[in-house]
CSV table of C-alpha atoms in Angstrom, one decimal:
chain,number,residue,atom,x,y,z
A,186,UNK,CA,16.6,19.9,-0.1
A,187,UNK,CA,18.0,18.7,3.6
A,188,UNK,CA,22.3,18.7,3.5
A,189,UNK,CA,22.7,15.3,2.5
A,190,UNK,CA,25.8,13.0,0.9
A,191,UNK,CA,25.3,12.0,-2.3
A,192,UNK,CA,25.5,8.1,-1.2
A,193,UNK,CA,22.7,8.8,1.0
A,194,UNK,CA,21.3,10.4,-1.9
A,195,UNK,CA,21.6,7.6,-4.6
A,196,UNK,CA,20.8,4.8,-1.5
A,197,UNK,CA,17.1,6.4,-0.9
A,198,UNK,CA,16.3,6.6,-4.9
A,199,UNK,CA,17.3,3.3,-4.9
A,200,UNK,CA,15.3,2.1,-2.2
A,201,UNK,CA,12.3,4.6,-3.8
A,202,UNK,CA,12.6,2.6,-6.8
A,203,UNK,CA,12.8,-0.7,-4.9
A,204,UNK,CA,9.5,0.3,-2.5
A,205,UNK,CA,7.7,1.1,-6.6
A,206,UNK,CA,8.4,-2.7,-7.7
A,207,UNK,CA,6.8,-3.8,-4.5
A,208,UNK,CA,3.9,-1.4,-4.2
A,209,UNK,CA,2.5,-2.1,-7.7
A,210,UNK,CA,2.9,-5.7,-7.3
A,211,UNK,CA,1.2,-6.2,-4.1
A,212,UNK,CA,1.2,-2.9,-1.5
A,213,UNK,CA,3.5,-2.7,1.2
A,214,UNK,CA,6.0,-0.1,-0.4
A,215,UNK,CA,5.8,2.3,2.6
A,216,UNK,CA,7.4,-0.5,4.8
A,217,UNK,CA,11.1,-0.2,2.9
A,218,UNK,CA,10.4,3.2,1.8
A,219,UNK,CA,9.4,5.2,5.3
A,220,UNK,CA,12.2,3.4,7.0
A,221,UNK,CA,14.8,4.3,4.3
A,222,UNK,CA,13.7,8.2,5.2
A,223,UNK,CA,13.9,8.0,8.8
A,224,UNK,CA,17.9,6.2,8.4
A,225,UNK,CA,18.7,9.0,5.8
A,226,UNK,CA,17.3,12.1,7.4
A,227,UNK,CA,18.1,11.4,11.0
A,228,UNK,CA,17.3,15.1,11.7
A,229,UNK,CA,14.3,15.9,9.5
A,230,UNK,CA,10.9,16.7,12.0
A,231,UNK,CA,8.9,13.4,12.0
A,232,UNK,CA,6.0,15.1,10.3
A,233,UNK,CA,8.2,16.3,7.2
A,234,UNK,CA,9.8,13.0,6.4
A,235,UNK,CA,5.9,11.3,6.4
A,236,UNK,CA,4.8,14.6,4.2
A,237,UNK,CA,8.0,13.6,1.7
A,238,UNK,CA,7.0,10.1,2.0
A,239,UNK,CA,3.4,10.5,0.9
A,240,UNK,CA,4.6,13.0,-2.1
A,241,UNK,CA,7.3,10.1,-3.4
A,242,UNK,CA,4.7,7.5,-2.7
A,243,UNK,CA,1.6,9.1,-4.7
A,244,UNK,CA,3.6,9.0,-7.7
A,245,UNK,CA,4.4,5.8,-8.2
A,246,UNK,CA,1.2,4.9,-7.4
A,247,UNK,CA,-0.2,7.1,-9.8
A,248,UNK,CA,2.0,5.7,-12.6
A,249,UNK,CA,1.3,2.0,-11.4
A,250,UNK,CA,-2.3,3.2,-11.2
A,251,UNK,CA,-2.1,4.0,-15.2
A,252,UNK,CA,-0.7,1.5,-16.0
A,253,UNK,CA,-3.2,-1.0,-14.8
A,254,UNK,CA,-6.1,0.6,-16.2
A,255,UNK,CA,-4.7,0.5,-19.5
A,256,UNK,CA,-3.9,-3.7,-19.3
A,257,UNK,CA,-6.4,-4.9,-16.8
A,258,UNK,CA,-10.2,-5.3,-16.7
A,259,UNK,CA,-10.5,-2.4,-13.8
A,260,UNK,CA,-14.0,-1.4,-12.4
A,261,UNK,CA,-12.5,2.6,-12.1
A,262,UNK,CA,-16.1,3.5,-10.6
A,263,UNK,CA,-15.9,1.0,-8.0
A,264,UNK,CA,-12.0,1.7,-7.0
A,265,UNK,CA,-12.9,5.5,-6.7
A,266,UNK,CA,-15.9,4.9,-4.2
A,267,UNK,CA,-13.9,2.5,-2.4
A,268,UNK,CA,-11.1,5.0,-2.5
A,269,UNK,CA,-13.4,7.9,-1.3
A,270,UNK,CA,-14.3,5.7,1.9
A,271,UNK,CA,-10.7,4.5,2.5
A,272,UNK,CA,-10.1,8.7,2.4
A,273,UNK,CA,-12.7,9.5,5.3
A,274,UNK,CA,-12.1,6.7,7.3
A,275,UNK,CA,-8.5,7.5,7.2
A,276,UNK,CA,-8.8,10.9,8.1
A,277,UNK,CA,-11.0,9.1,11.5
A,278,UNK,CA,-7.6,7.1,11.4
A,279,UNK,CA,-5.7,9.4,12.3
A,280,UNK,CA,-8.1,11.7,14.6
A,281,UNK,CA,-8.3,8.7,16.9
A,282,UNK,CA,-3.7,7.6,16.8
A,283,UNK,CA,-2.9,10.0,19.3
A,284,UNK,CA,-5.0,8.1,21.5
A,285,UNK,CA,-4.0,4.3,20.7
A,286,UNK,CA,-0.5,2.8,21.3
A,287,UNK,CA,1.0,0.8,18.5
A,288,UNK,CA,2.6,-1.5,21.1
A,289,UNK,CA,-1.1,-2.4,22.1
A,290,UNK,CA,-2.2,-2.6,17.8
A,291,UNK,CA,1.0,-4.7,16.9
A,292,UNK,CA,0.1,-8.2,18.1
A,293,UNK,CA,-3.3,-8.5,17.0
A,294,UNK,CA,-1.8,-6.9,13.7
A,295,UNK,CA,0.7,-9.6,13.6
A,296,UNK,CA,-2.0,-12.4,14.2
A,297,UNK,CA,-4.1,-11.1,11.6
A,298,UNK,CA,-1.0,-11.4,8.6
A,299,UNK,CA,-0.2,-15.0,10.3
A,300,UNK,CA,-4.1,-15.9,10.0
A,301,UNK,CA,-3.8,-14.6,5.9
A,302,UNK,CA,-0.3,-16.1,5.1
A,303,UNK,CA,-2.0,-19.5,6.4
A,304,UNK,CA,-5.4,-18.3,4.1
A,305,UNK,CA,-3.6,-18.3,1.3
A,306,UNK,CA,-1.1,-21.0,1.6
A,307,UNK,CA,-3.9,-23.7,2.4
A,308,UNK,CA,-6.1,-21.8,-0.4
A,309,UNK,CA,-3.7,-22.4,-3.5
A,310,UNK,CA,-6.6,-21.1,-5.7
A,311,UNK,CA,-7.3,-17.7,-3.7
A,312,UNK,CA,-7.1,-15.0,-6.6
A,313,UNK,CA,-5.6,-17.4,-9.2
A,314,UNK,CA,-9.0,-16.9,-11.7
A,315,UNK,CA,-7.3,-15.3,-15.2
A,316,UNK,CA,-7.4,-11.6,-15.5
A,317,UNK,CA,-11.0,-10.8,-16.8
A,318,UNK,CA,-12.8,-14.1,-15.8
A,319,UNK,CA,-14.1,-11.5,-12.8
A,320,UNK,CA,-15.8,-8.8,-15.4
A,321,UNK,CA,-18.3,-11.8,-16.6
A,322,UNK,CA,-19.6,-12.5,-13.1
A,323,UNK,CA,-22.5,-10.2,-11.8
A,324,UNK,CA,-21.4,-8.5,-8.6
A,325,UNK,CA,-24.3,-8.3,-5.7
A,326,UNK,CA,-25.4,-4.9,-4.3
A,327,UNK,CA,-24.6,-6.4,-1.0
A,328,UNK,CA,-21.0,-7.2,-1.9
A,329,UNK,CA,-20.4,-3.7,-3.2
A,330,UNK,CA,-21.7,-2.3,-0.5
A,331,UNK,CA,-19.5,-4.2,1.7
A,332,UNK,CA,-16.4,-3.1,-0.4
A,333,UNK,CA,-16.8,0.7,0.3
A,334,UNK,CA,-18.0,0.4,3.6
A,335,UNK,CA,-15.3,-2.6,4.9
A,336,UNK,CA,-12.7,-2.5,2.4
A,337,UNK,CA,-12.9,1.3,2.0
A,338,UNK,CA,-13.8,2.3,5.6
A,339,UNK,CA,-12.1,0.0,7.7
A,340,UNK,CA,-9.2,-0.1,6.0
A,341,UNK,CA,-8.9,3.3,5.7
A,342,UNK,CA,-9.2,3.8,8.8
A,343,UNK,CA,-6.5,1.3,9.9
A,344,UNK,CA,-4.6,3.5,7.4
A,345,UNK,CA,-5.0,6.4,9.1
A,346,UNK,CA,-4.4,4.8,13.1
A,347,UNK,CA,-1.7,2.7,12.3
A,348,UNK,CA,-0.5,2.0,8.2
A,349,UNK,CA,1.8,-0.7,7.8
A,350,UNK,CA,0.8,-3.5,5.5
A,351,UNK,CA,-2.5,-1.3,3.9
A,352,UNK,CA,-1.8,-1.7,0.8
A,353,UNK,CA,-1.6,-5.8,1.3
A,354,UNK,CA,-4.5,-6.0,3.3
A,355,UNK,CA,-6.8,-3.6,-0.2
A,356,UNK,CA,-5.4,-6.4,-2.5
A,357,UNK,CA,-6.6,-9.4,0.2
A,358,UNK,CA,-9.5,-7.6,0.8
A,359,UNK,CA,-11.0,-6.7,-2.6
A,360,UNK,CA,-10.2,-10.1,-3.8
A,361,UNK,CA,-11.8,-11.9,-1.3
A,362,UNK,CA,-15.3,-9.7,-0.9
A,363,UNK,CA,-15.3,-8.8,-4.7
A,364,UNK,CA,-13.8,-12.5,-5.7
A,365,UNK,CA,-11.2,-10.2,-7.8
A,366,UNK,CA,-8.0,-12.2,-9.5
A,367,UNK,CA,-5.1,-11.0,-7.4
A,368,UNK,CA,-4.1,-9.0,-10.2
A,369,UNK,CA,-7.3,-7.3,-10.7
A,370,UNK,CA,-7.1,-6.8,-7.0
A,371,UNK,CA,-4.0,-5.1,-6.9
A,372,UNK,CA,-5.0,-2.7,-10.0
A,373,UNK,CA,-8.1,-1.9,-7.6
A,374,UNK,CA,-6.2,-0.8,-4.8
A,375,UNK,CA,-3.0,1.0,-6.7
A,376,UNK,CA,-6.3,3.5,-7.4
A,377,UNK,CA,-7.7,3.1,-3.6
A,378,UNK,CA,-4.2,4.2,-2.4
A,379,UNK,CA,-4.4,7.5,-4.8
A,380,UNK,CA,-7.2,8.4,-3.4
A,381,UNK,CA,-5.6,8.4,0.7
A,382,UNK,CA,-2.3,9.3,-0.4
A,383,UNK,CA,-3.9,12.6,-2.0
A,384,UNK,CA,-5.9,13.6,1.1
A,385,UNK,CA,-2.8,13.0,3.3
A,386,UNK,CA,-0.6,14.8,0.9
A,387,UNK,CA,-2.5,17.5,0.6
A,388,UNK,CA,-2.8,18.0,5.0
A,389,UNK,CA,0.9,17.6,4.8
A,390,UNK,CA,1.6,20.5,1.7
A,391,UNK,CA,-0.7,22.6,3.5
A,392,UNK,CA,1.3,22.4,6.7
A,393,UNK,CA,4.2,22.7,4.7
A,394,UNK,CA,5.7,19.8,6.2
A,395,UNK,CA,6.9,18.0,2.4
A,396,UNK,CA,10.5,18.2,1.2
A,397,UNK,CA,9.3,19.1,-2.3
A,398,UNK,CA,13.1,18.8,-3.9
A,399,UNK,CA,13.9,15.2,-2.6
A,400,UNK,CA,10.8,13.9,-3.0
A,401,UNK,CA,10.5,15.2,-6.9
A,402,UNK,CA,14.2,13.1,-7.3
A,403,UNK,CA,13.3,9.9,-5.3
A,404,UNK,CA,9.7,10.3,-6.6
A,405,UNK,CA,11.0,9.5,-10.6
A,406,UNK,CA,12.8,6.6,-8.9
A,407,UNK,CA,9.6,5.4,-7.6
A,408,UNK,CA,7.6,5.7,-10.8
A,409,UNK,CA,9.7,3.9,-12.6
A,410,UNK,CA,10.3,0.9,-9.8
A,411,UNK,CA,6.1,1.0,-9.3
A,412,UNK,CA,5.7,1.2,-13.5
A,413,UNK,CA,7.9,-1.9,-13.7
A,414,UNK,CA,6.3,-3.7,-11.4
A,415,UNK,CA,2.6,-3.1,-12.6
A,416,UNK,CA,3.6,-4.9,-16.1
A,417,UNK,CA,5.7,-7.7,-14.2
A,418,UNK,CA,2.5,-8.0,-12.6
A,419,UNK,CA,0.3,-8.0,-15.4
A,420,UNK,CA,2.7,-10.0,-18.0
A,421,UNK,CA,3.4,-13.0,-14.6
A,422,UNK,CA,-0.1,-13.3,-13.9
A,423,UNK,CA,-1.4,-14.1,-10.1
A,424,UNK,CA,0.5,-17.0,-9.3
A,425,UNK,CA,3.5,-14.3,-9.4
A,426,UNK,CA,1.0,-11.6,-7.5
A,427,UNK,CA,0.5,-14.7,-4.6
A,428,UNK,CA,4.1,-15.3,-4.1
A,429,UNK,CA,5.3,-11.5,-3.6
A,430,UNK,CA,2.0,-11.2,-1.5
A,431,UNK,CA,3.4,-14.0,1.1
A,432,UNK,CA,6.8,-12.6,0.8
A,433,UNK,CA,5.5,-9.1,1.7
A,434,UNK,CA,3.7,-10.5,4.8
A,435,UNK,CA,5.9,-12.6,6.5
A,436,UNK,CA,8.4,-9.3,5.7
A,437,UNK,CA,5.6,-7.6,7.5
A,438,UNK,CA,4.9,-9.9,10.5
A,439,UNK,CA,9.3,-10.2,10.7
A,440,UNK,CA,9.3,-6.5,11.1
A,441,UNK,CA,6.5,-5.8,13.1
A,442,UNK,CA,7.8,-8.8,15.7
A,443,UNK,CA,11.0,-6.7,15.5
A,444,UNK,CA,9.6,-3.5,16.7
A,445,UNK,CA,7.6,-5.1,19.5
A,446,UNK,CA,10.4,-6.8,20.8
A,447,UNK,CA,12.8,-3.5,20.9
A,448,UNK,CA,10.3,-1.4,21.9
């Protein structure tokens, strides 16, 4: 455990807890939650405050994982292959990030969340089928193929080179290709997002770059923010889902514009 006050202390479980709610609801919990780290450990190596940030992260998204399979009609076959792609491609991710500047990726980043917020707002039906109606509707070859290899793949692979906003993009992703409810579509990706947080977690522990003792106290924080939020999710139905999702990506595109502009 890094010397740190106990306000800085009680001020990252609550922001652990806070990145959870937002996580299960609709992905983007890493973009309050990595933040939070960097501001409290000012002096922690880079590589150990991502390392603690995966081991807090794969926990609540474990929990919120659970959760969802339990309540909602889930295709766990389908989320794992899709998960399995997401973990090589973000493992080519991150071979190719040394190479790429995120000044150069952040524009067309931010142009890509303005072209979904203005998907979804002029698409008031996108993902707003009940829970379930999805599980009566035959699903092509074609479409799952495109799932693992697009949704999986690329994703994962933007996961890997650059990160921020994955876990929005899964839940757009799977519910347009798969024509997933939104809240199918984030019970798919909670289980996508095991699967990459795992193989990153696991490179990190075995460079022992993970501050196991902090991340085991913000990590119960986490659970029980990403737990919450699965059965607000589940009990609120899409139209809740669809309104955190545009929150989350003009949040995105706000903070994104941020760093381009002070870098």
């Amino acid at each position: 455990m890094p010397d740190i006050t106990l306000t800085t202390l009680v001020l990252l479980c609550l922001a652990a807890a806070a990145a959870g709610w937002i996580d299960a609801v609709v992905g983007g919990g890493g973009l309050l939650l990595l933040p939070a780290l960097l501001l409290g450990l000012p002096n922690v190596p880079a590589a150990h405050v991502l390392g603690t940030n995966k081991a807090v992260a794969i926990v609540g998204t474990s929990g919120a994982a659970i959760t969802y399979v339990r309540r909602a009609p889930v295709r766990v076959g389908l989320a794992v292959r899709v998960g399995l792609m997401a973990l090589a491609g973000s493992m080519g991710g991150a071979f190719f990030a040394a190479g790429i500047s995120s000044e150069v990726l952040r524009p067309v980043i931010m142009v890509a969340l303005l072209g979904v917020a203005a998907f979804v707002l002029l698409r008031p039906s996108f993902g707003t089928a009940v829970a379930g109606d999805t599980d009566t509707r035959p699903v092509t070859r074609a479409r799952i193929v495109t799932a693992v290899v697009l949704v999986g793949g690329g994703i994962g692979f933007y996961d890997g080179l650059f990160g921020p906003g994955t876990g929005t993009f899964l839940v757009l992703a799977l519910t347009a290709v798969l024509h997933l409810d939104l809240v199918t579509a984030s019970a798919t990706a909670k289980i996508v997002n095991v699967c990459t947080n795992a193989g990153a977690l696991a490179m990190f522990a075995y460079q022992g770059s993970v501050l196991w003792q902090l991340a085991a106290v913000m990590a119960l924080f986490n659970l029980a923010g990403a737990m919450a939020g699965a059965r607000m999710a589940l009990n609120r139905g899409s139209g809740f889902v669809r309104a955190v999702l545009l929150t989350v990506v003009f949040a995105l595109v706000a903070k994104l514009g941020y760093d381009q502009w002070t870098a």
